[in-house]
Amino acid sequence: SSNRTGSGPLTFILTGIPGLPMSSYWMALPLCCLYLLMLLGNCTLLWMIKTDRSLHTPMYYFLSMLSVADLGLSLSTLPTMLAIFWFESTSFRFEACIVQMYFIHSFSAIESGVLVAMAFDRFVAICYPLRYASVLTSSLIMKAGGLIFMRGICVVLPVAVLIRKMSFCRSHVLSHSFCLHQDMLRLVCGDVKVNSLYGLTAVILTKGLDSLTILLSYMLIIRAILSIVSQEARAKAFSTCISHLCAVLIFYIPLIGLSIIHRFGKHLPPLTHTLLADAYLLVPPVLNPLVYSWKTKQIRRRILILLCRRG
């Protein structure tokens, strides 16, 4: 058994949505609309943050990093998702599958790290408002951004290297419309303990620690808010966190659900796995720009100005 099938290169067979015909235009059209909405929303956010000097603040710099991570995450899945539903193209080369898997997990780790940075931003803004400008300097933001991106790039690299050396002798049919590490690992012929252990360690060191850090940040934020005497000031302080809280929930709820069913939900129907994986990768990039545009006054005002100018 090897990474070759006969004399040709190894290929995987990607799966659409169980129960639907492979060529399903009523599914392909909404997918295209979702991707277009994602591109429009995130690119608009990036353009507004770049061109409007009033948005050159730490919170919006972190928001621009979130938009970059969302774009990367969505564009990583775009080729195979549209190929399946538009062209019934399900065959995917092994090397291309590894590249896609690498970028999906890297951008996912980057997005998780950016959410931690945004939680720290809210923590400093609410708990130490007088020190906000001196703590969150441009230098610190650049270093934090570089560290977040390097962590996402480096922590997933051994996953790709390890699975590249594996042999696949079982069915080559994957469970999703894209390549995920857990999904590829179940098709390996041989001992996968090292791969599985490192994959679990990588998740714990990224999303596990990140989620605990965000939780700790909000415990401290809530304690600081409750110590404010004025009810109006409490509401105002908490309102500055709503957009970030929504982004955290949108990202982590599908992720936690997907992790649980991959390990303990093997008896569940395939449709459950597929829908959760799609929600994990497609929903945050689409909803994050909408949430921040709706809940952030500066962005909302900027959008209204642009609409009035065009009108």
mmCIF file of C-alpha atoms in Angstrom:
data_model
loop_
_atom_site.group_PDB
_atom_site.id
_atom_site.type_symbol
_atom_site.label_atom_id
_atom_site.label_comp_id
_atom_site.label_asym_id
_atom_site.label_seq_id
_atom_site.Cartn_x
_atom_site.Cartn_y
_atom_site.Cartn_z
ATOM 1 C CA SER A 1 0.000 0.000 0.000
ATOM 2 C CA SER A 2 1.306 3.415 -0.881
ATOM 3 C CA ASN A 3 0.344 6.917 -1.886
ATOM 4 C CA ARG A 4 -0.213 5.710 -5.419
ATOM 5 C CA THR A 5 -3.160 3.999 -7.038
ATOM 6 C CA GLY A 6 -1.893 1.755 -9.802
ATOM 7 C CA SER A 7 0.522 3.711 -11.950
ATOM 8 C CA GLY A 8 -1.183 7.070 -11.411
ATOM 9 C CA PRO A 9 -1.048 9.542 -8.541
ATOM 10 C CA LEU A 10 -3.282 9.121 -5.536
ATOM 11 C CA THR A 11 -6.560 10.994 -5.731
ATOM 12 C CA PHE A 12 -9.315 11.513 -3.192
ATOM 13 C CA ILE A 13 -13.028 11.634 -3.928
ATOM 14 C CA LEU A 14 -14.761 14.592 -2.313
ATOM 15 C CA THR A 15 -18.370 14.400 -1.172
ATOM 16 C CA GLY A 16 -21.131 16.929 -1.642
ATOM 17 C CA ILE A 17 -24.133 17.002 0.667
ATOM 18 C CA PRO A 18 -25.508 13.511 1.474
ATOM 19 C CA GLY A 19 -28.936 12.984 -0.026
ATOM 20 C CA LEU A 20 -28.507 15.605 -2.766
ATOM 21 C CA PRO A 21 -27.562 14.921 -6.379
ATOM 22 C CA MET A 22 -23.957 15.827 -7.136
ATOM 23 C CA SER A 23 -24.934 18.516 -9.651
ATOM 24 C CA SER A 24 -27.362 20.627 -7.652
ATOM 25 C CA TYR A 25 -27.773 24.144 -9.009
ATOM 26 C CA TRP A 26 -30.189 25.148 -6.293
ATOM 27 C CA MET A 27 -27.334 24.412 -3.890
ATOM 28 C CA ALA A 28 -24.611 25.927 -6.090
ATOM 29 C CA LEU A 29 -26.380 29.276 -6.486
ATOM 30 C CA PRO A 30 -26.710 29.948 -2.720
ATOM 31 C CA LEU A 31 -23.070 28.907 -2.305
ATOM 32 C CA CYS A 32 -21.992 31.425 -4.936
ATOM 33 C CA CYS A 33 -24.091 34.093 -3.220
ATOM 34 C CA LEU A 34 -22.475 33.258 0.129
ATOM 35 C CA TYR A 35 -18.975 33.526 -1.328
ATOM 36 C CA LEU A 36 -19.822 36.802 -3.087
ATOM 37 C CA LEU A 37 -21.299 38.181 0.146
ATOM 38 C CA MET A 38 -18.180 37.097 2.022
ATOM 39 C CA LEU A 39 -15.875 38.761 -0.521
ATOM 40 C CA LEU A 40 -17.939 41.944 -0.632
ATOM 41 C CA GLY A 41 -18.265 42.229 3.160
ATOM 42 C CA ASN A 42 -14.650 41.535 4.081
ATOM 43 C CA CYS A 43 -13.129 43.534 1.223
ATOM 44 C CA THR A 44 -15.396 46.477 2.070
ATOM 45 C CA LEU A 45 -14.296 46.330 5.705
ATOM 46 C CA LEU A 46 -10.629 46.245 4.710
ATOM 47 C CA TRP A 47 -11.089 49.143 2.280
ATOM 48 C CA MET A 48 -12.932 51.285 4.847
ATOM 49 C CA ILE A 49 -10.336 50.647 7.556
ATOM 50 C CA LYS A 50 -7.530 51.510 5.137
ATOM 51 C CA THR A 51 -9.080 54.726 3.756
ATOM 52 C CA ASP A 52 -10.769 56.184 6.855
ATOM 53 C CA ARG A 53 -8.195 57.599 9.289
ATOM 54 C CA SER A 54 -10.777 57.657 12.107
ATOM 55 C CA LEU A 55 -10.716 53.840 11.961
ATOM 56 C CA HIS A 56 -6.933 53.660 12.435
ATOM 57 C CA THR A 57 -7.258 52.354 15.992
ATOM 58 C CA PRO A 58 -6.215 49.033 17.580
ATOM 59 C CA MET A 59 -9.735 47.580 17.496
ATOM 60 C CA TYR A 60 -10.059 48.139 13.738
ATOM 61 C CA TYR A 61 -6.537 46.915 13.020
ATOM 62 C CA PHE A 62 -7.482 43.641 14.705
ATOM 63 C CA LEU A 63 -10.765 43.650 12.766
ATOM 64 C CA SER A 64 -8.808 43.951 9.520
ATOM 65 C CA MET A 65 -6.728 40.911 10.573
ATOM 66 C CA LEU A 66 -9.980 39.029 11.208
ATOM 67 C CA SER A 67 -11.188 39.931 7.715
ATOM 68 C CA VAL A 68 -7.919 38.660 6.178
ATOM 69 C CA ALA A 69 -8.271 35.375 8.091
ATOM 70 C CA ASP A 70 -11.913 35.063 6.975
ATOM 71 C CA LEU A 71 -10.951 35.681 3.353
ATOM 72 C CA GLY A 72 -8.194 33.078 3.540
ATOM 73 C CA LEU A 73 -10.481 30.521 5.186
ATOM 74 C CA SER A 74 -13.236 30.957 2.594
ATOM 75 C CA LEU A 75 -10.957 31.069 -0.439
ATOM 76 C CA SER A 76 -9.318 27.833 0.744
ATOM 77 C CA THR A 77 -12.618 25.976 0.333
ATOM 78 C CA LEU A 78 -13.940 27.875 -2.698
ATOM 79 C CA PRO A 79 -12.337 25.809 -5.531
ATOM 80 C CA THR A 80 -13.551 22.384 -4.408
ATOM 81 C CA MET A 81 -16.995 23.493 -3.172
ATOM 82 C CA LEU A 82 -17.882 25.151 -6.479
ATOM 83 C CA ALA A 83 -16.227 22.399 -8.535
ATOM 84 C CA ILE A 84 -18.458 19.784 -6.903
ATOM 85 C CA PHE A 85 -21.778 21.589 -7.199
ATOM 86 C CA TRP A 86 -21.233 23.343 -10.541
ATOM 87 C CA PHE A 87 -19.150 20.845 -12.507
ATOM 88 C CA GLU A 88 -19.593 17.506 -10.661
ATOM 89 C CA SER A 89 -15.811 17.388 -10.285
ATOM 90 C CA THR A 90 -15.142 15.301 -7.194
ATOM 91 C CA SER A 91 -11.635 13.959 -7.887
ATOM 92 C CA PHE A 92 -8.860 15.806 -6.025
ATOM 93 C CA ARG A 93 -5.128 15.079 -6.170
ATOM 94 C CA PHE A 94 -3.420 14.024 -2.945
ATOM 95 C CA GLU A 95 -0.905 16.888 -3.017
ATOM 96 C CA ALA A 96 -3.630 19.466 -3.694
ATOM 97 C CA CYS A 97 -5.667 17.989 -0.846
ATOM 98 C CA ILE A 98 -2.745 18.439 1.572
ATOM 99 C CA VAL A 99 -2.284 22.049 0.452
ATOM 100 C CA GLN A 100 -5.984 22.783 0.953
ATOM 101 C CA MET A 101 -5.987 21.073 4.352
ATOM 102 C CA TYR A 102 -2.943 23.101 5.393
ATOM 103 C CA PHE A 103 -4.477 26.447 4.475
ATOM 104 C CA ILE A 104 -7.858 25.633 6.039
ATOM 105 C CA HIS A 105 -6.315 24.688 9.388
ATOM 106 C CA SER A 106 -3.743 27.516 9.268
ATOM 107 C CA PHE A 107 -6.320 30.240 8.650
ATOM 108 C CA SER A 108 -8.586 28.686 11.273
ATOM 109 C CA ALA A 109 -5.749 28.911 13.838
ATOM 110 C CA ILE A 110 -5.029 32.485 12.717
ATOM 111 C CA GLU A 111 -8.669 33.488 13.157
ATOM 112 C CA SER A 112 -8.692 31.966 16.632
ATOM 113 C CA GLY A 113 -5.559 33.954 17.537
ATOM 114 C CA VAL A 114 -7.063 37.197 16.208
ATOM 115 C CA LEU A 115 -10.154 36.657 18.380
ATOM 116 C CA VAL A 116 -7.828 36.391 21.401
ATOM 117 C CA ALA A 117 -6.122 39.664 20.429
ATOM 118 C CA MET A 118 -9.527 41.331 20.097
ATOM 119 C CA ALA A 119 -10.516 40.031 23.540
ATOM 120 C CA PHE A 120 -7.320 41.552 24.968
ATOM 121 C CA ASP A 121 -8.201 44.825 23.226
ATOM 122 C CA ARG A 122 -11.627 44.868 24.906
ATOM 123 C CA PHE A 123 -10.065 43.894 28.260
ATOM 124 C CA VAL A 124 -7.635 46.833 28.196
ATOM 125 C CA ALA A 125 -10.293 49.254 26.911
ATOM 126 C CA ILE A 126 -12.725 48.426 29.734
ATOM 127 C CA CYS A 127 -10.437 47.534 32.646
ATOM 128 C CA TYR A 128 -7.644 50.062 31.997
ATOM 129 C CA PRO A 129 -9.170 52.775 29.761
ATOM 130 C CA LEU A 130 -6.605 55.444 30.739
ATOM 131 C CA ARG A 131 -3.727 53.176 29.707
ATOM 132 C CA TYR A 132 -5.334 51.965 26.459
ATOM 133 C CA ALA A 133 -3.265 54.121 24.081
ATOM 134 C CA SER A 134 0.004 53.456 25.902
ATOM 135 C CA VAL A 135 -0.528 49.672 26.082
ATOM 136 C CA LEU A 136 -1.895 48.982 22.595
ATOM 137 C CA THR A 137 0.736 50.794 20.559
ATOM 138 C CA SER A 138 1.229 50.340 16.806
ATOM 139 C CA SER A 139 4.424 48.407 17.513
ATOM 140 C CA LEU A 140 2.634 45.957 19.817
ATOM 141 C CA ILE A 141 -0.192 45.448 17.310
ATOM 142 C CA MET A 142 2.261 44.686 14.500
ATOM 143 C CA LYS A 143 4.185 42.230 16.686
ATOM 144 C CA ALA A 144 0.962 40.570 17.857
ATOM 145 C CA GLY A 145 -0.287 40.268 14.279
ATOM 146 C CA GLY A 146 3.010 38.790 13.118
ATOM 147 C CA LEU A 147 3.042 36.316 16.007
ATOM 148 C CA ILE A 148 -0.561 35.249 15.337
ATOM 149 C CA PHE A 149 0.115 34.616 11.652
ATOM 150 C CA MET A 150 3.416 32.825 12.303
ATOM 151 C CA ARG A 151 1.787 30.600 14.914
ATOM 152 C CA GLY A 152 -0.970 29.612 12.483
ATOM 153 C CA ILE A 153 1.554 28.898 9.728
ATOM 154 C CA CYS A 154 4.038 26.946 11.866
ATOM 155 C CA VAL A 155 1.771 24.906 14.119
ATOM 156 C CA VAL A 156 -0.056 23.270 11.169
ATOM 157 C CA LEU A 157 3.065 22.577 9.079
ATOM 158 C CA PRO A 158 4.019 19.330 10.922
ATOM 159 C CA VAL A 159 0.451 18.081 10.375
ATOM 160 C CA ALA A 160 0.893 18.397 6.595
ATOM 161 C CA VAL A 161 4.416 16.880 6.695
ATOM 162 C CA LEU A 162 3.311 13.899 8.791
ATOM 163 C CA ILE A 163 0.272 13.026 6.694
ATOM 164 C CA ARG A 164 2.311 13.444 3.486
ATOM 165 C CA LYS A 165 4.360 10.410 4.558
ATOM 166 C CA MET A 166 1.332 8.216 5.287
ATOM 167 C CA SER A 167 0.035 5.413 3.090
ATOM 168 C CA PHE A 168 -3.619 5.190 2.110
ATOM 169 C CA CYS A 169 -4.981 1.731 1.394
ATOM 170 C CA ARG A 170 -8.666 2.107 2.270
ATOM 171 C CA SER A 171 -11.462 3.864 0.458
ATOM 172 C CA HIS A 172 -10.338 7.256 -0.826
ATOM 173 C CA VAL A 173 -13.745 8.850 -0.335
ATOM 174 C CA LEU A 174 -13.683 11.868 2.005
ATOM 175 C CA SER A 175 -16.708 12.972 4.021
ATOM 176 C CA HIS A 176 -16.724 16.639 3.006
ATOM 177 C CA SER A 177 -16.420 18.966 0.025
ATOM 178 C CA PHE A 178 -12.894 19.891 1.153
ATOM 179 C CA CYS A 179 -9.937 18.257 2.876
ATOM 180 C CA LEU A 180 -9.734 18.205 6.675
ATOM 181 C CA HIS A 181 -7.003 16.542 8.725
ATOM 182 C CA GLN A 182 -9.342 14.317 10.757
ATOM 183 C CA ASP A 183 -11.135 13.200 7.604
ATOM 184 C CA MET A 184 -7.921 12.272 5.784
ATOM 185 C CA LEU A 185 -6.520 10.543 8.865
ATOM 186 C CA ARG A 186 -9.321 7.976 8.993
ATOM 187 C CA LEU A 187 -8.303 6.717 5.524
ATOM 188 C CA VAL A 188 -4.674 6.069 6.498
ATOM 189 C CA CYS A 189 -3.412 2.488 6.360
ATOM 190 C CA GLY A 190 -1.140 1.966 9.349
ATOM 191 C CA ASP A 191 -0.391 3.506 12.723
ATOM 192 C CA VAL A 192 -1.729 7.055 13.069
ATOM 193 C CA LYS A 193 -0.914 7.589 16.754
ATOM 194 C CA VAL A 194 1.775 10.224 16.101
ATOM 195 C CA ASN A 195 -0.419 12.118 13.622
ATOM 196 C CA SER A 196 -3.449 11.953 15.876
ATOM 197 C CA LEU A 197 -1.474 12.973 18.975
ATOM 198 C CA TYR A 198 0.167 15.934 17.253
ATOM 199 C CA GLY A 199 -3.149 17.009 15.708
ATOM 200 C CA LEU A 200 -4.775 16.968 19.143
ATOM 201 C CA THR A 201 -1.803 18.816 20.665
ATOM 202 C CA ALA A 202 -1.974 21.479 17.940
ATOM 203 C CA VAL A 203 -5.694 22.010 18.593
ATOM 204 C CA ILE A 204 -5.116 22.286 22.357
ATOM 205 C CA LEU A 205 -2.208 24.730 21.920
ATOM 206 C CA THR A 206 -4.209 26.942 19.555
ATOM 207 C CA LYS A 207 -7.973 26.840 19.884
ATOM 208 C CA GLY A 208 -7.956 25.217 23.336
ATOM 209 C CA LEU A 209 -5.692 27.836 24.928
ATOM 210 C CA ASP A 210 -7.338 30.604 22.897
ATOM 211 C CA SER A 211 -10.825 29.758 24.107
ATOM 212 C CA LEU A 212 -9.640 29.634 27.737
ATOM 213 C CA THR A 213 -7.870 32.996 27.313
ATOM 214 C CA ILE A 214 -11.012 34.577 25.852
ATOM 215 C CA LEU A 215 -13.086 33.133 28.688
ATOM 216 C CA LEU A 216 -10.668 34.518 31.300
ATOM 217 C CA SER A 217 -10.670 37.922 29.574
ATOM 218 C CA TYR A 218 -14.448 38.122 29.709
ATOM 219 C CA MET A 219 -14.566 37.043 33.341
ATOM 220 C CA LEU A 220 -12.306 40.012 34.131
ATOM 221 C CA ILE A 221 -14.302 42.290 31.823
ATOM 222 C CA ILE A 222 -17.602 41.321 33.474
ATOM 223 C CA ARG A 223 -16.108 41.892 36.913
ATOM 224 C CA ALA A 224 -14.937 45.353 35.828
ATOM 225 C CA ILE A 225 -18.336 46.192 34.313
ATOM 226 C CA LEU A 226 -20.197 45.111 37.451
ATOM 227 C CA SER A 227 -18.021 47.436 39.523
ATOM 228 C CA ILE A 228 -19.289 50.451 37.538
ATOM 229 C CA VAL A 229 -21.892 52.331 39.540
ATOM 230 C CA SER A 230 -23.863 53.908 36.691
ATOM 231 C CA GLN A 231 -26.305 51.576 34.934
ATOM 232 C CA GLU A 232 -25.955 53.558 31.716
ATOM 233 C CA ALA A 233 -22.143 53.335 31.833
ATOM 234 C CA ARG A 234 -22.393 49.564 32.401
ATOM 235 C CA ALA A 235 -24.600 49.141 29.348
ATOM 236 C CA LYS A 236 -22.297 51.316 27.243
ATOM 237 C CA ALA A 237 -19.197 49.378 28.318
ATOM 238 C CA PHE A 238 -20.821 46.026 27.620
ATOM 239 C CA SER A 239 -22.148 47.175 24.224
ATOM 240 C CA THR A 240 -18.556 47.628 23.014
ATOM 241 C CA CYS A 241 -18.045 43.860 23.486
ATOM 242 C CA ILE A 242 -21.173 42.588 21.729
ATOM 243 C CA SER A 243 -19.670 42.414 18.224
ATOM 244 C CA HIS A 244 -16.635 40.501 19.478
ATOM 245 C CA LEU A 245 -18.785 38.136 21.547
ATOM 246 C CA CYS A 246 -20.896 37.385 18.468
ATOM 247 C CA ALA A 247 -17.728 36.684 16.432
ATOM 248 C CA VAL A 248 -16.442 34.335 19.162
ATOM 249 C CA LEU A 249 -19.724 32.407 19.326
ATOM 250 C CA ILE A 250 -20.047 32.232 15.536
ATOM 251 C CA PHE A 251 -16.534 30.746 15.313
ATOM 252 C CA TYR A 252 -16.365 28.455 18.340
ATOM 253 C CA ILE A 253 -19.851 26.896 18.468
ATOM 254 C CA PRO A 254 -19.551 25.098 15.068
ATOM 255 C CA LEU A 255 -15.881 24.288 15.813
ATOM 256 C CA ILE A 256 -16.666 22.655 19.160
ATOM 257 C CA GLY A 257 -19.629 20.805 17.648
ATOM 258 C CA LEU A 258 -17.504 19.516 14.762
ATOM 259 C CA SER A 259 -14.706 18.365 17.102
ATOM 260 C CA ILE A 260 -17.184 16.514 19.320
ATOM 261 C CA ILE A 261 -18.945 14.649 16.531
ATOM 262 C CA HIS A 262 -15.633 13.740 14.833
ATOM 263 C CA ARG A 263 -14.535 11.983 18.021
ATOM 264 C CA PHE A 264 -17.774 10.781 19.594
ATOM 265 C CA GLY A 265 -20.497 11.050 16.955
ATOM 266 C CA LYS A 266 -19.557 8.321 14.512
ATOM 267 C CA HIS A 267 -23.085 6.909 14.826
ATOM 268 C CA LEU A 268 -24.666 10.194 13.651
ATOM 269 C CA PRO A 269 -25.860 10.503 10.029
ATOM 270 C CA PRO A 270 -23.291 11.872 7.523
ATOM 271 C CA LEU A 271 -25.472 14.938 6.916
ATOM 272 C CA THR A 272 -24.780 16.123 10.495
ATOM 273 C CA HIS A 273 -21.008 16.025 9.946
ATOM 274 C CA THR A 274 -21.306 17.783 6.595
ATOM 275 C CA LEU A 275 -23.554 20.606 7.784
ATOM 276 C CA LEU A 276 -21.410 21.341 10.857
ATOM 277 C CA ALA A 277 -18.204 21.374 8.800
ATOM 278 C CA ASP A 278 -19.802 23.707 6.244
ATOM 279 C CA ALA A 279 -21.106 25.976 9.010
ATOM 280 C CA TYR A 280 -17.667 26.078 10.664
ATOM 281 C CA LEU A 281 -15.928 27.193 7.460
ATOM 282 C CA LEU A 282 -18.611 29.258 5.694
ATOM 283 C CA VAL A 283 -20.689 30.983 8.359
ATOM 284 C CA PRO A 284 -18.056 33.074 10.255
ATOM 285 C CA PRO A 285 -16.571 34.745 7.136
ATOM 286 C CA VAL A 286 -20.066 35.720 5.967
ATOM 287 C CA LEU A 287 -21.502 36.855 9.295
ATOM 288 C CA ASN A 288 -18.510 38.650 10.840
ATOM 289 C CA PRO A 289 -18.629 41.662 8.471
ATOM 290 C CA LEU A 290 -22.412 41.870 8.905
ATOM 291 C CA VAL A 291 -22.159 41.745 12.712
ATOM 292 C CA TYR A 292 -19.448 44.420 12.881
ATOM 293 C CA SER A 293 -21.236 46.615 10.339
ATOM 294 C CA TRP A 294 -24.479 46.376 12.299
ATOM 295 C CA LYS A 295 -23.086 46.773 15.828
ATOM 296 C CA THR A 296 -20.200 49.216 15.235
ATOM 297 C CA LYS A 297 -21.362 52.814 14.943
ATOM 298 C CA GLN A 298 -18.302 54.104 13.069
ATOM 299 C CA ILE A 299 -18.541 51.437 10.369
ATOM 300 C CA ARG A 300 -22.311 51.826 10.090
ATOM 301 C CA ARG A 301 -21.948 55.592 9.695
ATOM 302 C CA ARG A 302 -19.226 55.141 7.073
ATOM 303 C CA ILE A 303 -21.427 52.763 5.062
ATOM 304 C CA LEU A 304 -24.354 55.210 5.202
ATOM 305 C CA ILE A 305 -22.091 58.033 3.941
ATOM 306 C CA LEU A 306 -20.959 55.877 1.012
ATOM 307 C CA LEU A 307 -24.540 54.927 0.160
ATOM 308 C CA CYS A 308 -25.668 58.561 0.302
ATOM 309 C CA ARG A 309 -22.806 59.629 -1.994
ATOM 310 C CA ARG A 310 -23.722 56.967 -4.535
ATOM 311 C CA GLY A 311 -27.403 57.842 -4.227
#
